[in-house]
Amino acid sequence: AYNTKSFGKITDYNLIVEIMGAQHEKSVEFWGGDDQLMYIKFHDRIKREYLSKNKIELLVVWYTDFNNIEEILRSRLLKQSA
């Protein structure tokens, strides 16, 4: 967990962080297969459009990068606070 005093209030960043699992890019039977993939992609598109329209940044962290999440967040938050 991050100490928000190091970066300021998290709301100051106008940023949403989402961890994306494999089901966001390919059919995964456990998550509902092909039908669910289409549904997830549809909702991901709506989310991106909403955030863009409202000038909110979406920081996507893919499951393959999850082990580096602290560095990804630190790098992104420090970039804006500089």
Coordinates of C-alpha atoms in Angstrom, one line a residue:
A1 CA 0.0 0.0 0.0
Y2 CA 1.1 3.5 -0.7
N3 CA 1.5 6.3 1.8
T4 CA -0.6 9.0 0.1
K5 CA 1.4 11.6 2.0
S6 CA 4.2 10.8 -0.4
F7 CA 2.2 11.7 -3.4
G8 CA -0.6 13.9 -2.1
K9 CA -4.3 12.9 -2.2
I10 CA -5.0 10.1 -4.7
T11 CA -8.0 12.1 -5.9
D12 CA -5.5 14.9 -7.0
Y13 CA -4.4 12.6 -9.8
N14 CA -7.8 12.2 -11.6
L15 CA -6.7 8.6 -12.3
I16 CA -8.4 5.2 -12.3
V17 CA -6.2 2.1 -12.0
E18 CA -7.5 -1.2 -13.3
I19 CA -5.8 -4.6 -13.2
M20 CA -6.7 -6.4 -16.4
G21 CA -6.8 -10.1 -16.4
A22 CA -6.4 -12.4 -19.4
Q23 CA -10.2 -12.4 -19.9
H24 CA -9.9 -8.8 -21.2
E25 CA -7.9 -9.8 -24.2
K26 CA -8.7 -13.5 -24.9
S27 CA -11.3 -16.1 -24.4
V28 CA -11.0 -17.7 -21.0
E29 CA -13.4 -20.6 -20.4
F30 CA -13.3 -20.0 -16.6
W31 CA -14.6 -16.4 -17.2
G32 CA -17.3 -17.4 -19.6
G33 CA -15.5 -18.0 -22.9
D34 CA -16.2 -16.2 -26.1
D35 CA -19.6 -14.8 -25.1
Q36 CA -18.1 -13.2 -22.0
L37 CA -15.1 -11.9 -23.9
M38 CA -17.4 -9.9 -26.1
Y39 CA -19.3 -8.6 -23.1
I40 CA -16.1 -7.6 -21.3
K41 CA -14.7 -5.8 -24.4
F42 CA -18.0 -4.0 -24.8
H43 CA -17.9 -2.8 -21.2
D44 CA -14.2 -1.9 -21.4
R45 CA -15.0 0.3 -24.5
I46 CA -17.9 2.1 -22.6
K47 CA -15.6 2.6 -19.6
R48 CA -12.8 4.1 -21.8
E49 CA -15.2 6.4 -23.6
Y50 CA -16.7 7.6 -20.3
L51 CA -13.3 8.2 -18.7
S52 CA -12.1 10.0 -21.9
K53 CA -15.2 12.2 -22.0
N54 CA -14.7 13.1 -18.4
K55 CA -10.9 13.7 -18.7
I56 CA -10.1 10.9 -16.3
E57 CA -6.9 8.9 -17.0
L58 CA -7.1 5.1 -17.1
L59 CA -3.9 3.4 -16.0
V60 CA -4.2 -0.3 -17.1
V61 CA -1.9 -2.8 -15.4
W62 CA -2.0 -6.1 -17.1
Y63 CA -1.9 -9.4 -15.2
T64 CA 1.4 -10.1 -16.8
D65 CA 2.8 -6.9 -15.0
F66 CA 1.1 -7.4 -11.7
N67 CA 4.4 -8.3 -10.0
N68 CA 5.7 -4.8 -10.9
I69 CA 2.6 -2.9 -9.8
E70 CA 4.3 -1.0 -7.1
E71 CA 6.9 0.3 -9.5
I72 CA 4.3 1.1 -12.2
L73 CA 2.2 3.1 -9.7
R74 CA 5.2 4.8 -8.2
S75 CA 6.5 5.8 -11.6
R76 CA 3.1 7.1 -12.7
L77 CA 2.3 9.0 -9.5
L78 CA 5.8 10.6 -9.3
K79 CA 5.6 11.7 -13.0
Q80 CA 2.6 13.9 -12.2
S81 CA 3.9 15.2 -8.9
A82 CA 7.1 16.3 -10.4

